[in-house]
Each structure stands twice: as C-alpha cells, then as structure tokens.
Tab-separated table of C-alpha atoms in Angstrom:
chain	number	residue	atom	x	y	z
M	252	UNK	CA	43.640	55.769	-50.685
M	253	UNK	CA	41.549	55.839	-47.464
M	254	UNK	CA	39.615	52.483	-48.902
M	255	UNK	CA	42.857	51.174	-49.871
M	256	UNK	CA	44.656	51.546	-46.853
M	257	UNK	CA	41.545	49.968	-44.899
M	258	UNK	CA	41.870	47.277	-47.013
M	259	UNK	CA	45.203	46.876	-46.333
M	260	UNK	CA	45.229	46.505	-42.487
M	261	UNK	CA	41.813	43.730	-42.676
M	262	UNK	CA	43.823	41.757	-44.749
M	263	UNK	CA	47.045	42.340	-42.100
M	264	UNK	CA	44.782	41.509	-39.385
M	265	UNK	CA	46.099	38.261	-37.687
M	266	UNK	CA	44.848	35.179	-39.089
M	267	UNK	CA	42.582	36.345	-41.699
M	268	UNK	CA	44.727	35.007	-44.586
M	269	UNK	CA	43.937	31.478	-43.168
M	270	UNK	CA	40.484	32.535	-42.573
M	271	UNK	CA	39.818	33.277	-45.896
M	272	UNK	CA	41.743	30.452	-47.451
M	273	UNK	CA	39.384	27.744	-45.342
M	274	UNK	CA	36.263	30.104	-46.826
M	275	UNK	CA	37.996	29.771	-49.948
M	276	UNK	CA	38.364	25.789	-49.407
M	277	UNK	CA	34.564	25.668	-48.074
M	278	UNK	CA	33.828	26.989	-51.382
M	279	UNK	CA	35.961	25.067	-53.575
M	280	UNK	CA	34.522	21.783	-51.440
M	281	UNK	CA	30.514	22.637	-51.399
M	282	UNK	CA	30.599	22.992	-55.155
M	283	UNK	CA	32.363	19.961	-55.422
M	284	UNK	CA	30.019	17.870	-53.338
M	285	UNK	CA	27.177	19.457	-55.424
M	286	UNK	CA	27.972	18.490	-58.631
M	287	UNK	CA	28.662	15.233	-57.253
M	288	UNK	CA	25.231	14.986	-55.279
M	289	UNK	CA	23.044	17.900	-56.443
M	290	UNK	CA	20.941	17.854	-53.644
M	291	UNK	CA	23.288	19.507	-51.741
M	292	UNK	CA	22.572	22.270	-53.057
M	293	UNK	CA	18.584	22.130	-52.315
M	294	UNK	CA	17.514	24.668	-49.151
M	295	UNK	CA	16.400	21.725	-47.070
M	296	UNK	CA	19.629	20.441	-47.403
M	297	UNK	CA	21.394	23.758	-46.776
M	298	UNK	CA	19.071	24.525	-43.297
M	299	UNK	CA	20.168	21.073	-42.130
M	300	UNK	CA	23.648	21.786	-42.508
M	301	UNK	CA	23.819	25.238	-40.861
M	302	UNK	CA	21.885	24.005	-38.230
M	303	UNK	CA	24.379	20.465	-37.870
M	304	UNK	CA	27.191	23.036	-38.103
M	305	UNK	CA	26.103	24.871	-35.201
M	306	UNK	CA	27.376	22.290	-32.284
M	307	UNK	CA	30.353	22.351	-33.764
M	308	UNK	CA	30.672	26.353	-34.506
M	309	UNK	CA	30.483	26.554	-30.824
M	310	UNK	CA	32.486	24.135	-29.510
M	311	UNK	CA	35.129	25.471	-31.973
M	312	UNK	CA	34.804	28.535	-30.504
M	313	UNK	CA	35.227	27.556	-27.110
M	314	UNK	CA	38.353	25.417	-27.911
M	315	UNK	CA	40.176	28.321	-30.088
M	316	UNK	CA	39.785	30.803	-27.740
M	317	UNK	CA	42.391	28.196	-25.705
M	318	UNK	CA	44.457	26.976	-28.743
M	319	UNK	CA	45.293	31.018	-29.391
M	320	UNK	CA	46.333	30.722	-25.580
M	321	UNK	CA	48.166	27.823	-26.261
M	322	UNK	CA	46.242	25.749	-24.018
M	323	UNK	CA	43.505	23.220	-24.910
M	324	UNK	CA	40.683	21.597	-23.471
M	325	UNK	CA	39.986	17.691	-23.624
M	326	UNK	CA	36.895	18.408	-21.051
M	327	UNK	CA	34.612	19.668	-23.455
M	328	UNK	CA	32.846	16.561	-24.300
M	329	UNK	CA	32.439	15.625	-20.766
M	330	UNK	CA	30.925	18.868	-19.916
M	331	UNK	CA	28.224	18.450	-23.336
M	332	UNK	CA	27.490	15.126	-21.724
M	333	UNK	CA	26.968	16.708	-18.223
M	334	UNK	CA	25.005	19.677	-19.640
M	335	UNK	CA	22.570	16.792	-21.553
M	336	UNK	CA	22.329	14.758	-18.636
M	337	UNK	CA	21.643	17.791	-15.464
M	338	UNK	CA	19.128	19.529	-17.151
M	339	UNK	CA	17.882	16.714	-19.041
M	340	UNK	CA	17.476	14.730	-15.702
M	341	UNK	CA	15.617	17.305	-13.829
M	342	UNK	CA	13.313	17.891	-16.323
M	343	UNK	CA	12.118	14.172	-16.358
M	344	UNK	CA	11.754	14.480	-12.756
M	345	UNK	CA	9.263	17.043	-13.279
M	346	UNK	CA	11.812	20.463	-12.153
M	347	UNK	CA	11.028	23.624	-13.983
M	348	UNK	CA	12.986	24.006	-17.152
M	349	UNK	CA	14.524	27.455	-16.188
M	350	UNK	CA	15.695	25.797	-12.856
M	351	UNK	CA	17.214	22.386	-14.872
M	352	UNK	CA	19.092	24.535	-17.105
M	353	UNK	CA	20.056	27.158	-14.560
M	354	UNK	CA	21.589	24.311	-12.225
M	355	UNK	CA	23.480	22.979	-15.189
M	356	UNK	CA	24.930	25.798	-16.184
M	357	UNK	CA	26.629	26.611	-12.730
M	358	UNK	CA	27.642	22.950	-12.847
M	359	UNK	CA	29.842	23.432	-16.453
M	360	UNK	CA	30.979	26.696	-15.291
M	361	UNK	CA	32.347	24.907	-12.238
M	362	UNK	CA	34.104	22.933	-14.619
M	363	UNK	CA	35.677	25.548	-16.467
M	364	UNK	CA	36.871	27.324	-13.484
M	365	UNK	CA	38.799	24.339	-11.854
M	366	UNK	CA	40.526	23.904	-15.065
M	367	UNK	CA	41.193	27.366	-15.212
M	368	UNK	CA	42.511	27.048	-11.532
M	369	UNK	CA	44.649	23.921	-12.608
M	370	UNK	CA	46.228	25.396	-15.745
M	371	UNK	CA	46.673	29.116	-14.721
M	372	UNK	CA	47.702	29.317	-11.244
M	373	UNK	CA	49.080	25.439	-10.883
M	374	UNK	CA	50.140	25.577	-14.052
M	375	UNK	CA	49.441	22.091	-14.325
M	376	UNK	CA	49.927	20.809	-18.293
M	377	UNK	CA	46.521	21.526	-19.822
M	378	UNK	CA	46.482	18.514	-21.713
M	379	UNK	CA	46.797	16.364	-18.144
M	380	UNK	CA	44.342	18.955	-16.030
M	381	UNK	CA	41.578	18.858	-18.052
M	382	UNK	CA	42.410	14.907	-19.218
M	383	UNK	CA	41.437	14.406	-15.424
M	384	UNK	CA	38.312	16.645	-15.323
M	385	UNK	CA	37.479	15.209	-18.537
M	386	UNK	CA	36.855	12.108	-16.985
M	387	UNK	CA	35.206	13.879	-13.608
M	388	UNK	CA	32.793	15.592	-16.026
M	389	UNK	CA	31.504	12.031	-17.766
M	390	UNK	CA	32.094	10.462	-14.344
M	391	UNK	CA	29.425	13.420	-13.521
M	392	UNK	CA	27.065	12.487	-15.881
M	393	UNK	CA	27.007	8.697	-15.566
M	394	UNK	CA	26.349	9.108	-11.836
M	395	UNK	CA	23.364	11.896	-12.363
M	396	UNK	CA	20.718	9.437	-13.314
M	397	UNK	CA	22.031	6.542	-11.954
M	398	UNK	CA	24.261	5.006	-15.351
M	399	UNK	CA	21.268	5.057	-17.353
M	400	UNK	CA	19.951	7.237	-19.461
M	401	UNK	CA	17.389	9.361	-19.084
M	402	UNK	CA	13.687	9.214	-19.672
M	403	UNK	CA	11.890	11.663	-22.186
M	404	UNK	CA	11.575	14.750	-20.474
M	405	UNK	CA	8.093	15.159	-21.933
M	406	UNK	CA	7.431	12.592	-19.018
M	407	UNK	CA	8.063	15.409	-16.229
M	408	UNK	CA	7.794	18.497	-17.518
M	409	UNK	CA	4.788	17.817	-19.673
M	410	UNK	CA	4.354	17.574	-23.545
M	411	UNK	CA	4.053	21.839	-23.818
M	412	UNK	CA	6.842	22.794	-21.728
M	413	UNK	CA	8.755	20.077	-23.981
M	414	UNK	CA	7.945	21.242	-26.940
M	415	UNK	CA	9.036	24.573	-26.244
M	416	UNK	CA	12.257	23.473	-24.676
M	417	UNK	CA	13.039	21.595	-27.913
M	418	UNK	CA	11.407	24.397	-30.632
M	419	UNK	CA	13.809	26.766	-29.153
M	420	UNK	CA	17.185	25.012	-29.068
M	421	UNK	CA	16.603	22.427	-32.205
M	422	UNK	CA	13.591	22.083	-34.059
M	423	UNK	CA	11.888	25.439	-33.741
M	424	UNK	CA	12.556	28.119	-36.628
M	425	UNK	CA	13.265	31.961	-37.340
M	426	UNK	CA	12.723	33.547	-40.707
M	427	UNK	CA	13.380	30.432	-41.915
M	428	UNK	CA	16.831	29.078	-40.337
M	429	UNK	CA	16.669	26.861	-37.498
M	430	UNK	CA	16.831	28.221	-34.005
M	431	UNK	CA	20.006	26.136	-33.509
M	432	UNK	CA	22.463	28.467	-35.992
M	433	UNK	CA	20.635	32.081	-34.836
M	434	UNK	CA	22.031	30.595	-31.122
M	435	UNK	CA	25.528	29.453	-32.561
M	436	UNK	CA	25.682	32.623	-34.783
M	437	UNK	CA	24.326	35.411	-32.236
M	438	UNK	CA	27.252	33.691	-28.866
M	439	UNK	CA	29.820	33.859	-32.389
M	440	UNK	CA	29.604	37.479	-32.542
M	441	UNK	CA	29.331	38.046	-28.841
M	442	UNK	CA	32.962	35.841	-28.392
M	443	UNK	CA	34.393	37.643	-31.973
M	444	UNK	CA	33.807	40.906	-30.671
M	445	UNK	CA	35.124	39.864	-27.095
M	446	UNK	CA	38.311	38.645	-28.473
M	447	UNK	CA	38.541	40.836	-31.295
M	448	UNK	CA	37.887	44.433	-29.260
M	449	UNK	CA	38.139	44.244	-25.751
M	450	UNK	CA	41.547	44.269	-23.575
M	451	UNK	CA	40.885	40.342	-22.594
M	452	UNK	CA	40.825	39.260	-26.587
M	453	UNK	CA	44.395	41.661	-26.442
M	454	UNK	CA	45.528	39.141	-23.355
M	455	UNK	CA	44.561	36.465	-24.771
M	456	UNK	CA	46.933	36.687	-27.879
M	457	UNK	CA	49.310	37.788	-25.564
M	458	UNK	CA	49.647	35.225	-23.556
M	459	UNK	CA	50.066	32.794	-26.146
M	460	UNK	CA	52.560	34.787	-27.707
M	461	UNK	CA	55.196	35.169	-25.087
M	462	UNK	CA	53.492	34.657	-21.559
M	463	UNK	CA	56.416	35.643	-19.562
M	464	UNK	CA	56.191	38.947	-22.099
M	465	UNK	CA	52.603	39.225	-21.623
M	466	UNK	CA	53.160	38.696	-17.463
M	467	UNK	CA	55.791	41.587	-17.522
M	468	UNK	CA	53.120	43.868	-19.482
M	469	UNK	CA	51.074	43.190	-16.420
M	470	UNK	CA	48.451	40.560	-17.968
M	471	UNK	CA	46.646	38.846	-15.446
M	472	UNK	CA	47.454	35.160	-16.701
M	473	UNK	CA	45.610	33.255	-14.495
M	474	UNK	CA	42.574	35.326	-14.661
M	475	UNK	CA	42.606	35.356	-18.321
M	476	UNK	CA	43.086	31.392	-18.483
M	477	UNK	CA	40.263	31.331	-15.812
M	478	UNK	CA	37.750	33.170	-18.373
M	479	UNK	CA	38.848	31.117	-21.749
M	480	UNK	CA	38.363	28.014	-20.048
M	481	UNK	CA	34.650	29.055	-18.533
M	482	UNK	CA	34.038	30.388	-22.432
M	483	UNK	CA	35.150	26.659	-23.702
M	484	UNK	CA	32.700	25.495	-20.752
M	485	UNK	CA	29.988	27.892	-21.393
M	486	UNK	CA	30.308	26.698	-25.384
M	487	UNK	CA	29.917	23.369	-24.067
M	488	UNK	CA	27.084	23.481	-21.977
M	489	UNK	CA	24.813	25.733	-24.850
M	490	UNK	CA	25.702	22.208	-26.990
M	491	UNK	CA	24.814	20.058	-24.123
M	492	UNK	CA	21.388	21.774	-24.308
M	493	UNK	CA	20.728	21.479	-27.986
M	494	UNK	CA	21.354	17.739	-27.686
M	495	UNK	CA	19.318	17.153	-25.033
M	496	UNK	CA	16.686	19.155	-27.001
M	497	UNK	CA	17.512	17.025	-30.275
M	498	UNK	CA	16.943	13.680	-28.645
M	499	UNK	CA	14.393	14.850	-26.480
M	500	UNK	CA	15.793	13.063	-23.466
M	501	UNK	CA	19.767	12.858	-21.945
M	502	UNK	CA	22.252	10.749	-23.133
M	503	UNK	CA	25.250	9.851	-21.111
M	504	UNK	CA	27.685	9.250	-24.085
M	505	UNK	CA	26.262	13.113	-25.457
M	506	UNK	CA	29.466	14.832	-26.652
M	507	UNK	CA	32.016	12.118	-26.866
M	508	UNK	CA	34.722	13.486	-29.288
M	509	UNK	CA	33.602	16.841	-29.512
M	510	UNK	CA	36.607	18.280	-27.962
M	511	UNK	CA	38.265	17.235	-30.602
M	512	UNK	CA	36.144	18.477	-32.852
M	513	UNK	CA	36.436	21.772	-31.765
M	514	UNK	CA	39.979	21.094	-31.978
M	515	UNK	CA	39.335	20.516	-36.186
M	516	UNK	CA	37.133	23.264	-36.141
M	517	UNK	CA	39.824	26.006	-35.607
M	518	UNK	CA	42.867	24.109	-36.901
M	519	UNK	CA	41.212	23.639	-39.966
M	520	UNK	CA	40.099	27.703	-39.864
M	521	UNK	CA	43.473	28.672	-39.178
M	522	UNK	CA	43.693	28.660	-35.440
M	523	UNK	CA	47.345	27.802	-34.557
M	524	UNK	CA	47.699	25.061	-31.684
M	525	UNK	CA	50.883	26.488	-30.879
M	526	UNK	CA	49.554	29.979	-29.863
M	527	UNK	CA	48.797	33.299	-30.164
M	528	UNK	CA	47.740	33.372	-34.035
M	529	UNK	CA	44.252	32.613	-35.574
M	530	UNK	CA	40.711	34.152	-35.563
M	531	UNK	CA	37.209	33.211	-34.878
M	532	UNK	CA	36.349	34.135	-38.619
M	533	UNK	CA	38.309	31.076	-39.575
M	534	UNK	CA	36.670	28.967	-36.676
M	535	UNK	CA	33.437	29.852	-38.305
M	536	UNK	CA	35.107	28.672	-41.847
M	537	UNK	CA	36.433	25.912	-39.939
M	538	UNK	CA	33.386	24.557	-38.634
M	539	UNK	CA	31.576	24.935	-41.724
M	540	UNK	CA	34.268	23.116	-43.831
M	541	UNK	CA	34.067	19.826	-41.190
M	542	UNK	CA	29.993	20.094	-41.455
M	543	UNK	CA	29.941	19.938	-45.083
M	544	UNK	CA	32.382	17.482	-45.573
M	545	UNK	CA	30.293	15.343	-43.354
M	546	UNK	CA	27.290	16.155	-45.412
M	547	UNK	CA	28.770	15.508	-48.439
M	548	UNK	CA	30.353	12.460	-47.954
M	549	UNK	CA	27.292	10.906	-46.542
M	550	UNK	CA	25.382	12.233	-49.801
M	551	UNK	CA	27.831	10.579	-51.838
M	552	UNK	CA	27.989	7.233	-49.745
M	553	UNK	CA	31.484	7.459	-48.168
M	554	UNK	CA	31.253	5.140	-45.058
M	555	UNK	CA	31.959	6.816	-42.054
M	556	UNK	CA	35.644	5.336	-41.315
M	557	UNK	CA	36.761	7.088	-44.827
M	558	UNK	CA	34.685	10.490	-43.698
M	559	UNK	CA	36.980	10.621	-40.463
M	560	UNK	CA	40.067	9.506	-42.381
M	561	UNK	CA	39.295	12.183	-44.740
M	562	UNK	CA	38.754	14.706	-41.991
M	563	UNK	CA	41.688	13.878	-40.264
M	564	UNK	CA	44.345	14.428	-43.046
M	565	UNK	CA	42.746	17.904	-43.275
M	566	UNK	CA	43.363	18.262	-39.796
M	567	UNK	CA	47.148	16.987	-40.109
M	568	UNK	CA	47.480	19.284	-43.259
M	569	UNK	CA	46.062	22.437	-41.488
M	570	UNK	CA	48.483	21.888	-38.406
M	571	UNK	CA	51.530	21.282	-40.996
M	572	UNK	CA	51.263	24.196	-42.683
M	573	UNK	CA	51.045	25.880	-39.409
M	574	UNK	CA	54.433	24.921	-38.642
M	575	UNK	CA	55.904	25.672	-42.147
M	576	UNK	CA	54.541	28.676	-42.290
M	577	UNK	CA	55.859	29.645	-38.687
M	578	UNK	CA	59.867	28.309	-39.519
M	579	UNK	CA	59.309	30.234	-42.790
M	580	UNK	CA	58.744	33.667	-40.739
M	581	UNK	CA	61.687	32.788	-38.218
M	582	UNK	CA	63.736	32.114	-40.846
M	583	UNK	CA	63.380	35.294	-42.220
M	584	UNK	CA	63.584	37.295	-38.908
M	585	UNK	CA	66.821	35.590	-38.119
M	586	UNK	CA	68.616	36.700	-41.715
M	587	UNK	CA	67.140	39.961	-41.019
M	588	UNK	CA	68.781	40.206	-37.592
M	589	UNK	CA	71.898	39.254	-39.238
C-alpha cells in the first residue's frame, strides 16, 4: 500500500501527466525517425543530439519557469546574442577568459532584473517589457564590437586558453557525453529542485495561479518575478557561452529565435502559457522532442521550411489541448458547485 500510495501522489503531482505523455511522444517519434533513417539510432548520432538538445533544454528552462508565472520572455535571444558577443569580444582583445565571462554574466543578469523590475513592480505587459529589452539586448550586442562580428578569440587569448574555453562548453567530453548536456543536465536539476522543493518554486505556481491569491498569502510578487526573469537570463547567458564556444568567435545574430524556442520547449512538455501548471520534467521531454524532430527530419531530407511547419503545429497542438483540457476541469467544477 505504502508503494502504491507513493505512486499515486507522483502521478498527481502537477504536470507530470503531460510530462510523461511528451516522453511518451519522444518515444513514439525517435523510433519512428529510426526506422526511417537508421542512423539515428547510431551513438554518434545520439551524442550529437543530446548535446544539440542542450541550448535548447536550457533556454526552455529559463522560459517555463515564466510561462508557469504566466509571464514570458521575448529577451532571451537578445541576451544569447549579448552573452556570445561580451565575452566573445573580450577574449579577442586579449582579456582573461574568467574576466570576459564574468563581465557578461553581470551584463545578462542586468537584463533579467530590469525586466523583472518592468513586469513585477510596473507591471508593465511582459510581452511589451521585454519586446523593448529584447531589442536593447541585440541593440547591445551589435554595438559591442562595432556591428561586426567578432574575430576568433584564439587571436587574443591564445590557441590554449581557446581550446580550453571551447573543450569545456562544446567540444570537450565526459565519460563519453559532451560537456555541453553534463552543463544543461547538472543547471536542470539545480532549477527542478529549486522549483520543485523550495518556498520560491511554491510562489512561483502561486502566482500564476491566482496572483491577487498568492499576494494575500503574503508572496512577494515582484521579488519572485525579479528571480524567474534573472533564471530565464542566467539560462540565456550559459547558451550565449556555448555558442560562442561552438563557433569559436561571436556572432551578433547568436540566439535569434531562441526565445521562442524555449517557448516550444515547455509548451510542447506540458508547460501551460496560461499559468501556474507544468513541470521542468516535461521541459526536459519538451526539449528533447523539438531536438529530435530536427534531427530526424534533416536525416530524412525534410527541407527546413517543412521542419518548422512541422514543429509549429506541435506547438499549436500542445497549447490547444492546454485549453481543452483547462474548460474540461472548469466545467466540471462549476456542475459540482451546482
């Protein structure tokens, strides 16, 4: 009874019916693609797309911790591109790496705190506030090396200090995996256990619950806003950094879309854009569903328009049955109550 019973309340735990149906679908769609391609099923293939999956594991993460808010961030790509091009910039110009990434990490965080400011204690429309530091952020990153793009930073740090740089956050392996998903998976279970465990994961469903409920229970709203936006910015800039370490150099147009792929990632996981249901299991499903239907649509041949048109009914789908599901439940409450 004691197994039983434990049983019972995971599978009552918010959002893990969706998360497991998207690990269901990830299975159902990886099989598929395999015995359409078989070489999707060879390890090389399989390192490439956990460590491809990564970037968008963590922006995912960063985004749902908003969507369960009821907010959502349209900065994120901005702040990937502004991550690239800081550290990326200083490091061509011969600045220790520590220093490059240390300055452009304060300058994302920055980012997430004024939209933090704007949403929770201006209460500005998230989808206008961080629209505008969306464009502040790429603004940000056109301006840092002077519209251009930058050189290799092998040219200022030095070939060694390079390599390492880029071993660590892309190319570089452990037991086997890429360095890229051990990053994405070890700040996963750092933001799962912060949400799922801790009083500010409790205010964050509250709030997008009821946030004039969650105000009265003496939730600090605007703090709580404050720290899910510098998580989505934080997410952003650890991206920012394994692009820059992919391409070896900083790229002003790093990251463009990726806020809405973060968007896909928890959507398609379960994540609720309307608030206060979803988990960062399903993210994880999420993320690895977009990745492999990426993967396997390029193995088969699809062009790219019919991978994103493909994608995006998901996405559409995922957000549907979101709201049916939702009427469904207030349906019912409202015959109970009468």
């Amino acid at each position: 009874m004691n197994g039983k019973s434990k049983f019972k309340k995971i599978m009552s735990t918010r959002g893990m019916g969706a998360a497991l149906t998207a690990f269901a679908g990830l299975v159902v769609i990886y099989v598929a693609f395999g015995l359409i391609q078989p070489q999707v099923f060879s390890m090389r293939n399989i390192l490439n797309l956990l460590r491809s999956m990564s970037k968008y594991l963590l922006i995912g993460v960063g985004q749902s911790y908003l969507l369960i808010t009821g907010n959502i961030d349209l900065s994120i790509g901005s702040v990937v591109a502004m991550s690239a091009m800081i550290s990326a910039t200083m490091m061509a110009a011969g600045i220790n790496v520590l220093l490059a990434i240390t300055v452009a990490l304060i300058c994302c965080l920055a980012i997430g705190l004024v939209n933090g400011i704007l949403v929770g204690k201006f209460q500005l429309p998230p989808f206008i506030a961080t629209m505008g530091t969306m464009f502040v952020g790429r603004g940000i990153a056109y301006m840092v090396n002077g519209n251009r793009n930058t050189n290799a930073i092998a040219s200022g740090i030095g070939k060694e200090a390079a390599d390492s740089f880029q071993n660590f956050f892309y190319y570089g392996s452990t037991a086997g995996v890429y360095n890229t998903f051990w990053i994405a998976l070890i700040l996963f279970l750092v933001f799962f256990f912060l949400i799922s465990k801790t009083r500010t994961g409790r205010h964050i469903y509250a709030i997008g619950s009821n946030v004039d409920a969650a105000k009265l229970s003496g939730v600090s709203v605007v703090k709580t806003i404050t720290k899910a936006y510098m998580i989505s910015a934080f997410c952003a800039f650890v991206v920012g950094l394994i692009l820059c370490a992919q391409a070896g150099m900083g790229n002003m147009e790093a990251g463009n879309m990726y806020e809405m792929y973060g968007v896909a990632a928890g959507v398609i996981g379960g994540v609720s854009p309307l608030g206060g249901t979803g988990m960062l299991l399903g993210t994880f499903a999420g993320a690895a569903v977009w990745q492999t239907l990426e993967n396997g649509l390029s193995m088969a041949g699809a062009p790219v328009g019919i991978q994103r048109i493909v994608i995006g009914i998901i996405v559409m789908g995922a957000v549907l049955m979101d709201i049916i599901f939702r009427r469904g439940i207030g349906g019912r409450k409202v015959r109970k109550e009468k």
